[in-house]
PDB file of C-alpha atoms in Angstrom:
ATOM      1  CA  UNK A   1      -8.500 -28.694 -20.566  1.00 48.00           C
ATOM      2  CA  UNK A   2      -8.091 -25.225 -22.036  1.00 57.00           C
ATOM      3  CA  UNK A   3     -11.704 -24.486 -21.169  1.00 78.00           C
ATOM      4  CA  UNK A   4     -10.564 -24.495 -17.550  1.00 91.00           C
ATOM      5  CA  UNK A   5      -8.981 -21.386 -15.996  1.00 96.00           C
ATOM      6  CA  UNK A   6      -5.329 -20.923 -15.125  1.00 97.00           C
ATOM      7  CA  UNK A   7      -4.431 -21.176 -11.439  1.00 98.00           C
ATOM      8  CA  UNK A   8      -2.217 -18.301 -10.323  1.00 98.00           C
ATOM      9  CA  UNK A   9      -0.200 -18.926  -7.142  1.00 98.00           C
ATOM     10  CA  UNK A  10       1.702 -16.326  -5.121  1.00 97.00           C
ATOM     11  CA  UNK A  11       3.722 -18.091  -2.420  1.00 96.00           C
ATOM     12  CA  UNK A  12       5.163 -15.568  -0.008  1.00 89.00           C
ATOM     13  CA  UNK A  13       7.041 -15.880   3.263  1.00 81.00           C
ATOM     14  CA  UNK A  14       3.899 -15.854   5.401  1.00 82.00           C
ATOM     15  CA  UNK A  15       0.984 -16.951   3.197  1.00 90.00           C
ATOM     16  CA  UNK A  16      -0.138 -18.423  -0.126  1.00 95.00           C
ATOM     17  CA  UNK A  17      -2.518 -16.384  -2.247  1.00 96.00           C
ATOM     18  CA  UNK A  18      -4.216 -17.497  -5.426  1.00 98.00           C
ATOM     19  CA  UNK A  19      -6.585 -16.363  -8.152  1.00 98.00           C
ATOM     20  CA  UNK A  20      -8.120 -17.759 -11.329  1.00 98.00           C
ATOM     21  CA  UNK A  21      -7.539 -16.338 -14.789  1.00 97.00           C
ATOM     22  CA  UNK A  22      -9.598 -17.216 -17.865  1.00 96.00           C
ATOM     23  CA  UNK A  23      -8.420 -16.093 -21.297  1.00 94.00           C
ATOM     24  CA  UNK A  24      -9.113 -13.470 -22.668  1.00 93.00           C
ATOM     25  CA  UNK A  25     -10.551 -11.732 -19.594  1.00 94.00           C
ATOM     26  CA  UNK A  26      -9.163  -8.527 -18.106  1.00 95.00           C
ATOM     27  CA  UNK A  27      -5.991  -9.468 -16.215  1.00 96.00           C
ATOM     28  CA  UNK A  28      -6.887  -7.061 -13.384  1.00 94.00           C
ATOM     29  CA  UNK A  29     -10.281  -8.678 -12.820  1.00 94.00           C
ATOM     30  CA  UNK A  30      -9.026 -11.142 -10.224  1.00 96.00           C
ATOM     31  CA  UNK A  31     -10.598 -12.351  -7.000  1.00 96.00           C
ATOM     32  CA  UNK A  32      -7.702 -12.896  -4.571  1.00 96.00           C
ATOM     33  CA  UNK A  33      -8.022 -15.753  -2.078  1.00 97.00           C
ATOM     34  CA  UNK A  34      -5.781 -17.480   0.456  1.00 96.00           C
ATOM     35  CA  UNK A  35      -4.948 -21.171   0.533  1.00 96.00           C
ATOM     36  CA  UNK A  36      -2.462 -23.687   1.915  1.00 96.00           C
ATOM     37  CA  UNK A  37      -0.039 -26.133   0.345  1.00 95.00           C
ATOM     38  CA  UNK A  38      -2.322 -29.019   1.337  1.00 95.00           C
ATOM     39  CA  UNK A  39      -5.228 -27.513  -0.627  1.00 97.00           C
ATOM     40  CA  UNK A  40      -3.381 -27.064  -3.922  1.00 97.00           C
ATOM     41  CA  UNK A  41      -4.231 -30.573  -5.292  1.00 97.00           C
ATOM     42  CA  UNK A  42      -7.934 -29.729  -5.040  1.00 97.00           C
ATOM     43  CA  UNK A  43      -7.386 -26.430  -6.868  1.00 97.00           C
ATOM     44  CA  UNK A  44      -5.445 -28.195  -9.611  1.00 97.00           C
ATOM     45  CA  UNK A  45      -8.464 -30.389 -10.354  1.00 96.00           C
ATOM     46  CA  UNK A  46     -10.134 -27.244 -11.750  1.00 94.00           C
ATOM     47  CA  UNK A  47      -7.096 -25.912 -13.644  1.00 96.00           C
ATOM     48  CA  UNK A  48      -5.709 -26.044 -17.161  1.00 95.00           C
ATOM     49  CA  UNK A  49      -2.371 -24.617 -16.076  1.00 96.00           C
ATOM     50  CA  UNK A  50      -0.602 -23.383 -12.952  1.00 98.00           C
ATOM     51  CA  UNK A  51       1.591 -20.287 -12.856  1.00 98.00           C
ATOM     52  CA  UNK A  52       3.737 -19.892  -9.762  1.00 98.00           C
ATOM     53  CA  UNK A  53       5.523 -16.898  -8.270  1.00 98.00           C
ATOM     54  CA  UNK A  54       7.444 -17.994  -5.198  1.00 96.00           C
ATOM     55  CA  UNK A  55       9.940 -16.376  -2.844  1.00 93.00           C
ATOM     56  CA  UNK A  56      10.330 -19.459  -0.640  1.00 91.00           C
ATOM     57  CA  UNK A  57      12.644 -22.452  -0.811  1.00 86.00           C
ATOM     58  CA  UNK A  58      13.041 -24.710  -3.812  1.00 89.00           C
ATOM     59  CA  UNK A  59      11.619 -27.656  -1.859  1.00 93.00           C
ATOM     60  CA  UNK A  60       8.177 -26.005  -1.744  1.00 94.00           C
ATOM     61  CA  UNK A  61       8.384 -25.052  -5.418  1.00 96.00           C
ATOM     62  CA  UNK A  62       9.292 -28.635  -6.329  1.00 97.00           C
ATOM     63  CA  UNK A  63       6.245 -29.891  -4.414  1.00 96.00           C
ATOM     64  CA  UNK A  64       3.968 -27.644  -6.497  1.00 97.00           C
ATOM     65  CA  UNK A  65       5.686 -28.731  -9.707  1.00 97.00           C
ATOM     66  CA  UNK A  66       5.223 -32.428  -8.873  1.00 97.00           C
ATOM     67  CA  UNK A  67       1.585 -31.863  -7.898  1.00 97.00           C
ATOM     68  CA  UNK A  68       1.006 -30.295 -11.319  1.00 97.00           C
ATOM     69  CA  UNK A  69       2.716 -33.186 -13.054  1.00 97.00           C
ATOM     70  CA  UNK A  70       0.559 -35.679 -11.138  1.00 96.00           C
ATOM     71  CA  UNK A  71      -2.601 -33.741 -12.052  1.00 96.00           C
ATOM     72  CA  UNK A  72      -1.519 -33.428 -15.710  1.00 96.00           C
ATOM     73  CA  UNK A  73      -1.602 -29.633 -15.418  1.00 96.00           C
ATOM     74  CA  UNK A  74       0.819 -27.410 -17.314  1.00 96.00           C
ATOM     75  CA  UNK A  75       3.282 -25.780 -14.893  1.00 97.00           C
ATOM     76  CA  UNK A  76       5.133 -22.485 -15.281  1.00 97.00           C
ATOM     77  CA  UNK A  77       7.312 -20.891 -12.609  1.00 97.00           C
ATOM     78  CA  UNK A  78       7.933 -17.190 -13.056  1.00 97.00           C
ATOM     79  CA  UNK A  79      11.520 -15.946 -12.991  1.00 97.00           C
ATOM     80  CA  UNK A  80      13.047 -12.488 -13.002  1.00 98.00           C
ATOM     81  CA  UNK A  81      14.298 -11.766 -16.515  1.00 98.00           C
ATOM     82  CA  UNK A  82      16.522  -9.187 -18.168  1.00 98.00           C
ATOM     83  CA  UNK A  83      13.502  -8.099 -20.211  1.00 97.00           C
ATOM     84  CA  UNK A  84       9.906  -9.250 -20.573  1.00 97.00           C
ATOM     85  CA  UNK A  85       6.869  -7.913 -22.417  1.00 95.00           C
ATOM     86  CA  UNK A  86       8.865  -4.849 -23.465  1.00 93.00           C
ATOM     87  CA  UNK A  87      10.077  -3.974 -19.953  1.00 96.00           C
ATOM     88  CA  UNK A  88      13.859  -3.854 -19.444  1.00 97.00           C
ATOM     89  CA  UNK A  89      15.361  -4.709 -16.052  1.00 98.00           C
ATOM     90  CA  UNK A  90      18.060  -2.438 -14.587  1.00 98.00           C
ATOM     91  CA  UNK A  91      19.745  -5.297 -12.701  1.00 98.00           C
ATOM     92  CA  UNK A  92      22.974  -6.548 -14.277  1.00 97.00           C
ATOM     93  CA  UNK A  93      22.154  -9.889 -12.628  1.00 98.00           C
ATOM     94  CA  UNK A  94      18.363 -10.140 -12.953  1.00 97.00           C
ATOM     95  CA  UNK A  95      18.023 -13.190 -10.697  1.00 95.00           C
ATOM     96  CA  UNK A  96      19.164 -11.026  -7.767  1.00 97.00           C
ATOM     97  CA  UNK A  97      15.802  -9.250  -7.920  1.00 98.00           C
ATOM     98  CA  UNK A  98      12.965 -10.986  -6.122  1.00 96.00           C
ATOM     99  CA  UNK A  99      10.546 -12.455  -8.644  1.00 97.00           C
ATOM    100  CA  UNK A 100       7.634 -10.914  -6.727  1.00 96.00           C
ATOM    101  CA  UNK A 101       9.042  -7.441  -7.481  1.00 97.00           C
ATOM    102  CA  UNK A 102       9.450  -8.335 -11.146  1.00 98.00           C
ATOM    103  CA  UNK A 103       5.894  -9.659 -11.447  1.00 98.00           C
ATOM    104  CA  UNK A 104       4.607  -6.446  -9.814  1.00 98.00           C
ATOM    105  CA  UNK A 105       6.555  -4.409 -12.377  1.00 98.00           C
ATOM    106  CA  UNK A 106       5.156  -6.515 -15.237  1.00 97.00           C
ATOM    107  CA  UNK A 107       1.640  -6.031 -13.847  1.00 97.00           C
ATOM    108  CA  UNK A 108       2.037  -2.267 -13.536  1.00 96.00           C
ATOM    109  CA  UNK A 109       3.399  -1.991 -17.064  1.00 95.00           C
ATOM    110  CA  UNK A 110       0.372  -3.872 -18.399  1.00 95.00           C
ATOM    111  CA  UNK A 111      -2.019  -1.610 -16.491  1.00 94.00           C
ATOM    112  CA  UNK A 112      -0.255   1.688 -17.151  1.00 88.00           C
ATOM    113  CA  UNK A 113      -1.759   4.239 -19.516  1.00 67.00           C
ATOM    114  CA  UNK A 114       0.379   3.807 -22.618  1.00 64.00           C
ATOM    115  CA  UNK A 115      -0.075   7.500 -23.344  1.00 57.00           C
ATOM    116  CA  UNK A 116       2.247   8.114 -20.423  1.00 52.00           C
ATOM    117  CA  UNK A 117       5.005   6.114 -22.133  1.00 67.00           C
ATOM    118  CA  UNK A 118       4.939   3.629 -19.261  1.00 86.00           C
ATOM    119  CA  UNK A 119       6.334   5.886 -16.549  1.00 94.00           C
ATOM    120  CA  UNK A 120       5.417   4.546 -13.131  1.00 96.00           C
ATOM    121  CA  UNK A 121       6.434   3.730  -9.561  1.00 97.00           C
ATOM    122  CA  UNK A 122       5.631   0.288  -8.130  1.00 98.00           C
ATOM    123  CA  UNK A 123       5.253   0.001  -4.353  1.00 97.00           C
ATOM    124  CA  UNK A 124       4.634  -3.192  -2.399  1.00 95.00           C
ATOM    125  CA  UNK A 125       3.979  -2.280   1.235  1.00 94.00           C
ATOM    126  CA  UNK A 126       4.320  -5.602   3.023  1.00 89.00           C
ATOM    127  CA  UNK A 127       6.772  -6.971   5.599  1.00 87.00           C
ATOM    128  CA  UNK A 128       9.400  -5.058   3.671  1.00 91.00           C
ATOM    129  CA  UNK A 129       8.443  -2.120   1.508  1.00 95.00           C
ATOM    130  CA  UNK A 130       9.817  -2.174  -2.022  1.00 96.00           C
ATOM    131  CA  UNK A 131       9.761   0.695  -4.460  1.00 98.00           C
ATOM    132  CA  UNK A 132      10.725   0.377  -8.128  1.00 98.00           C
ATOM    133  CA  UNK A 133      11.000   3.065 -10.803  1.00 98.00           C
ATOM    134  CA  UNK A 134      10.166   2.494 -14.473  1.00 97.00           C
ATOM    135  CA  UNK A 135      10.680   5.252 -17.055  1.00 96.00           C
ATOM    136  CA  UNK A 136       9.744   4.638 -20.679  1.00 93.00           C
ATOM    137  CA  UNK A 137       9.474   0.874 -20.094  1.00 92.00           C
ATOM    138  CA  UNK A 138      12.960   0.789 -18.539  1.00 96.00           C
ATOM    139  CA  UNK A 139      13.369  -0.182 -14.918  1.00 98.00           C
ATOM    140  CA  UNK A 140      15.904   2.320 -13.583  1.00 97.00           C
ATOM    141  CA  UNK A 141      16.277   0.988 -10.033  1.00 97.00           C
ATOM    142  CA  UNK A 142      14.518   0.719  -6.724  1.00 98.00           C
ATOM    143  CA  UNK A 143      14.577   0.614  -2.927  1.00 98.00           C
ATOM    144  CA  UNK A 144      13.999  -2.014  -0.250  1.00 97.00           C
ATOM    145  CA  UNK A 145      13.290  -0.906   3.323  1.00 95.00           C
ATOM    146  CA  UNK A 146      11.577  -2.205   6.489  1.00 93.00           C
ATOM    147  CA  UNK A 147       7.802  -2.167   6.269  1.00 92.00           C
ATOM    148  CA  UNK A 148       5.573  -0.565   8.872  1.00 90.00           C
ATOM    149  CA  UNK A 149       5.501  -3.433  11.380  1.00 87.00           C
ATOM    150  CA  UNK A 150       9.178  -4.258  10.890  1.00 89.00           C
ATOM    151  CA  UNK A 151      10.190  -0.628  11.427  1.00 86.00           C
ATOM    152  CA  UNK A 152       8.200  -0.457  14.669  1.00 81.00           C
ATOM    153  CA  UNK A 153       9.745  -3.681  15.936  1.00 85.00           C
ATOM    154  CA  UNK A 154      13.249  -2.492  15.058  1.00 80.00           C
ATOM    155  CA  UNK A 155      12.931   0.610  17.240  1.00 81.00           C
ATOM    156  CA  UNK A 156      11.617  -1.348  20.235  1.00 76.00           C
ATOM    157  CA  UNK A 157      14.152  -4.181  19.936  1.00 73.00           C
ATOM    158  CA  UNK A 158      17.146  -1.834  19.828  1.00 66.00           C
ATOM    159  CA  UNK A 159      16.170   0.548  22.635  1.00 67.00           C
ATOM    160  CA  UNK A 160      15.685  -0.012  26.375  1.00 57.00           C
ATOM    161  CA  UNK A 161      12.889   2.380  27.308  1.00 53.00           C
ATOM    162  CA  UNK A 162      10.922   2.669  24.087  1.00 58.00           C
ATOM    163  CA  UNK A 163       7.870   0.441  23.746  1.00 56.00           C
ATOM    164  CA  UNK A 164       5.059  -0.134  21.271  1.00 55.00           C
ATOM    165  CA  UNK A 165       1.544  -1.323  22.085  1.00 55.00           C
ATOM    166  CA  UNK A 166       0.921  -2.270  18.421  1.00 67.00           C
ATOM    167  CA  UNK A 167      -2.158  -0.097  18.114  1.00 69.00           C
ATOM    168  CA  UNK A 168      -3.721   0.172  14.673  1.00 74.00           C
ATOM    169  CA  UNK A 169      -3.141   3.425  12.821  1.00 77.00           C
ATOM    170  CA  UNK A 170      -5.798   5.173  10.739  1.00 78.00           C
ATOM    171  CA  UNK A 171      -3.993   8.327   9.589  1.00 83.00           C
ATOM    172  CA  UNK A 172      -0.694  10.164   9.805  1.00 87.00           C
ATOM    173  CA  UNK A 173      -0.435  12.351  12.916  1.00 88.00           C
ATOM    174  CA  UNK A 174       1.994  13.276  15.696  1.00 89.00           C
ATOM    175  CA  UNK A 175       2.159  10.970  18.701  1.00 84.00           C
ATOM    176  CA  UNK A 176       1.439  12.095  22.249  1.00 80.00           C
ATOM    177  CA  UNK A 177       2.871   9.072  24.069  1.00 85.00           C
ATOM    178  CA  UNK A 178       5.725   6.677  23.345  1.00 83.00           C
ATOM    179  CA  UNK A 179       3.808   3.838  21.620  1.00 82.00           C
ATOM    180  CA  UNK A 180       1.988   6.331  19.417  1.00 86.00           C
ATOM    181  CA  UNK A 181       5.260   8.101  18.583  1.00 86.00           C
ATOM    182  CA  UNK A 182       6.811   4.781  17.527  1.00 86.00           C
ATOM    183  CA  UNK A 183       3.855   3.886  15.318  1.00 87.00           C
ATOM    184  CA  UNK A 184       3.492   7.323  13.766  1.00 89.00           C
ATOM    185  CA  UNK A 185       7.241   7.639  13.285  1.00 90.00           C
ATOM    186  CA  UNK A 186       7.291   4.442  11.245  1.00 90.00           C
ATOM    187  CA  UNK A 187       4.357   5.643   9.123  1.00 93.00           C
ATOM    188  CA  UNK A 188       6.018   9.033   8.634  1.00 93.00           C
ATOM    189  CA  UNK A 189       9.178   7.296   7.417  1.00 93.00           C
ATOM    190  CA  UNK A 190       7.260   5.293   4.818  1.00 94.00           C
ATOM    191  CA  UNK A 191       5.299   8.354   3.735  1.00 94.00           C
ATOM    192  CA  UNK A 192       8.534  10.306   3.372  1.00 93.00           C
ATOM    193  CA  UNK A 193       9.996   7.487   1.292  1.00 95.00           C
ATOM    194  CA  UNK A 194       7.067   7.699  -1.097  1.00 94.00           C
ATOM    195  CA  UNK A 195       7.363  11.483  -1.297  1.00 93.00           C
ATOM    196  CA  UNK A 196      11.049  11.166  -2.179  1.00 95.00           C
ATOM    197  CA  UNK A 197      10.167   8.581  -4.821  1.00 96.00           C
ATOM    198  CA  UNK A 198       7.828  11.115  -6.410  1.00 93.00           C
ATOM    199  CA  UNK A 199      10.540  13.769  -6.457  1.00 93.00           C
ATOM    200  CA  UNK A 200      12.885  11.353  -8.226  1.00 95.00           C
ATOM    201  CA  UNK A 201      10.242  10.548 -10.837  1.00 95.00           C
ATOM    202  CA  UNK A 202       9.486  14.223 -11.348  1.00 93.00           C
ATOM    203  CA  UNK A 203      13.162  14.722 -12.244  1.00 95.00           C
ATOM    204  CA  UNK A 204      12.925  11.977 -14.879  1.00 94.00           C
ATOM    205  CA  UNK A 205       9.541  12.550 -16.536  1.00 91.00           C
ATOM    206  CA  UNK A 206       6.645  15.004 -16.605  1.00 86.00           C
ATOM    207  CA  UNK A 207       3.850  12.502 -15.967  1.00 89.00           C
ATOM    208  CA  UNK A 208       3.740   9.162 -14.187  1.00 92.00           C
ATOM    209  CA  UNK A 209       1.508   6.863 -12.151  1.00 93.00           C
ATOM    210  CA  UNK A 210       1.901   4.965  -8.884  1.00 95.00           C
ATOM    211  CA  UNK A 211       0.837   1.334  -8.480  1.00 97.00           C
ATOM    212  CA  UNK A 212       0.596   0.004  -4.937  1.00 97.00           C
ATOM    213  CA  UNK A 213      -0.246  -3.280  -3.251  1.00 96.00           C
ATOM    214  CA  UNK A 214       0.462  -4.959   0.077  1.00 93.00           C
ATOM    215  CA  UNK A 215      -1.230  -5.025   3.461  1.00 91.00           C
ATOM    216  CA  UNK A 216      -0.114  -1.531   4.497  1.00 93.00           C
ATOM    217  CA  UNK A 217      -0.835   0.080   1.116  1.00 95.00           C
ATOM    218  CA  UNK A 218      -4.270   1.575   2.005  1.00 94.00           C
ATOM    219  CA  UNK A 219      -2.867   3.224   5.155  1.00 93.00           C
ATOM    220  CA  UNK A 220       0.173   4.537   3.275  1.00 94.00           C
ATOM    221  CA  UNK A 221      -2.002   5.925   0.470  1.00 93.00           C
ATOM    222  CA  UNK A 222      -4.170   7.715   3.019  1.00 90.00           C
ATOM    223  CA  UNK A 223      -1.135   9.193   4.794  1.00 91.00           C
ATOM    224  CA  UNK A 224       0.465  10.196   1.496  1.00 91.00           C
ATOM    225  CA  UNK A 225      -2.631  11.969   0.186  1.00 86.00           C
ATOM    226  CA  UNK A 226      -2.899  13.930   3.449  1.00 80.00           C
ATOM    227  CA  UNK A 227       0.130  15.888   2.293  1.00 74.00           C
ATOM    228  CA  UNK A 228      -0.356  19.093   0.355  1.00 56.00           C
ATOM    229  CA  UNK A 229      -0.778  19.863  -3.324  1.00 51.00           C
ATOM    230  CA  UNK A 230       1.937  18.035  -5.268  1.00 53.00           C
ATOM    231  CA  UNK A 231       0.968  14.557  -4.062  1.00 57.00           C
ATOM    232  CA  UNK A 232      -2.703  15.126  -4.869  1.00 60.00           C
ATOM    233  CA  UNK A 233      -1.775  15.477  -8.544  1.00 69.00           C
ATOM    234  CA  UNK A 234      -0.299  11.978  -8.700  1.00 80.00           C
ATOM    235  CA  UNK A 235      -2.490   9.124  -9.924  1.00 84.00           C
ATOM    236  CA  UNK A 236      -2.348   6.323  -7.323  1.00 92.00           C
ATOM    237  CA  UNK A 237      -3.700   2.918  -8.284  1.00 94.00           C
ATOM    238  CA  UNK A 238      -4.289   0.414  -5.484  1.00 96.00           C
ATOM    239  CA  UNK A 239      -4.420  -3.258  -6.450  1.00 96.00           C
ATOM    240  CA  UNK A 240      -4.837  -5.967  -3.845  1.00 94.00           C
ATOM    241  CA  UNK A 241      -2.140  -8.164  -5.387  1.00 96.00           C
ATOM    242  CA  UNK A 242       0.096  -6.987  -8.227  1.00 97.00           C
ATOM    243  CA  UNK A 243       2.020 -10.280  -8.258  1.00 97.00           C
ATOM    244  CA  UNK A 244      -1.076 -12.239  -9.297  1.00 98.00           C
ATOM    245  CA  UNK A 245      -1.831  -9.669 -12.003  1.00 98.00           C
ATOM    246  CA  UNK A 246       1.715 -10.147 -13.302  1.00 98.00           C
ATOM    247  CA  UNK A 247       1.075 -13.886 -13.449  1.00 98.00           C
ATOM    248  CA  UNK A 248      -2.235 -13.256 -15.223  1.00 98.00           C
ATOM    249  CA  UNK A 249      -0.380 -11.181 -17.818  1.00 97.00           C
ATOM    250  CA  UNK A 250       2.045 -14.080 -18.305  1.00 97.00           C
ATOM    251  CA  UNK A 251      -0.823 -16.573 -18.636  1.00 96.00           C
ATOM    252  CA  UNK A 252      -2.602 -14.296 -21.123  1.00 95.00           C
ATOM    253  CA  UNK A 253       0.469 -13.963 -23.327  1.00 94.00           C
ATOM    254  CA  UNK A 254       1.294 -17.673 -23.155  1.00 90.00           C
ATOM    255  CA  UNK A 255      -2.222 -18.679 -24.190  1.00 87.00           C
ATOM    256  CA  UNK A 256      -2.383 -16.040 -26.931  1.00 85.00           C
ATOM    257  CA  UNK A 257       0.939 -17.221 -28.355  1.00 82.00           C
ATOM    258  CA  UNK A 258      -0.149 -20.859 -28.436  1.00 77.00           C
ATOM    259  CA  UNK A 259      -3.741 -20.246 -29.552  1.00 63.00           C
TER     260      UNK A 259
END
């Protein structure tokens, strides 16, 4: 069965994404697809192993585990650890960190230019936006804040005369009516958060990279690079799904160790 690829599953709050990884291919060379729980048995027919990163309830995770057992497919569920692949977690209680954040950190560490001593910021711009700081392979902390859509909804839900027409943004600008002001205000907040993250990193190291994923990442990158000078010197790497790359790194190391 080892001639078959590993199935990588990222089960989030709103969707299930998957990719295939074949050893010893580049872990970043993944084609990200969407699926459903009902379709997983069919995917397992093509798999040698299944690696799961899940932020949902244990009942769903148990279903995947039992499906793997039935299909005679090796199963591995990722967990947040105190240290992994040379990266040290800042959390005193590692399990308090979402495993999706940890897999994104592991992915970024694997992709980072080792000449930079693994100094990087990891940003996942989804429903919530998370930002984690790693200096010299040590995670030194992070932030969690409302994402773009959540921030817009929060303003409207807590005010009586402010409304949002949910128009799509293309760049950072000033609004000229209330819905546009709400949308642009939320984007400005996220852009400011990323700018502050850069200032923190600049106080800790001379050179670093940024790794970003999530549905709002392209818009945030565009808004961020609109700003002057200092931000244009930062290397920003957009990956469609850092969680799946983290799982690919885990699969790669597991296969290499047992080869």
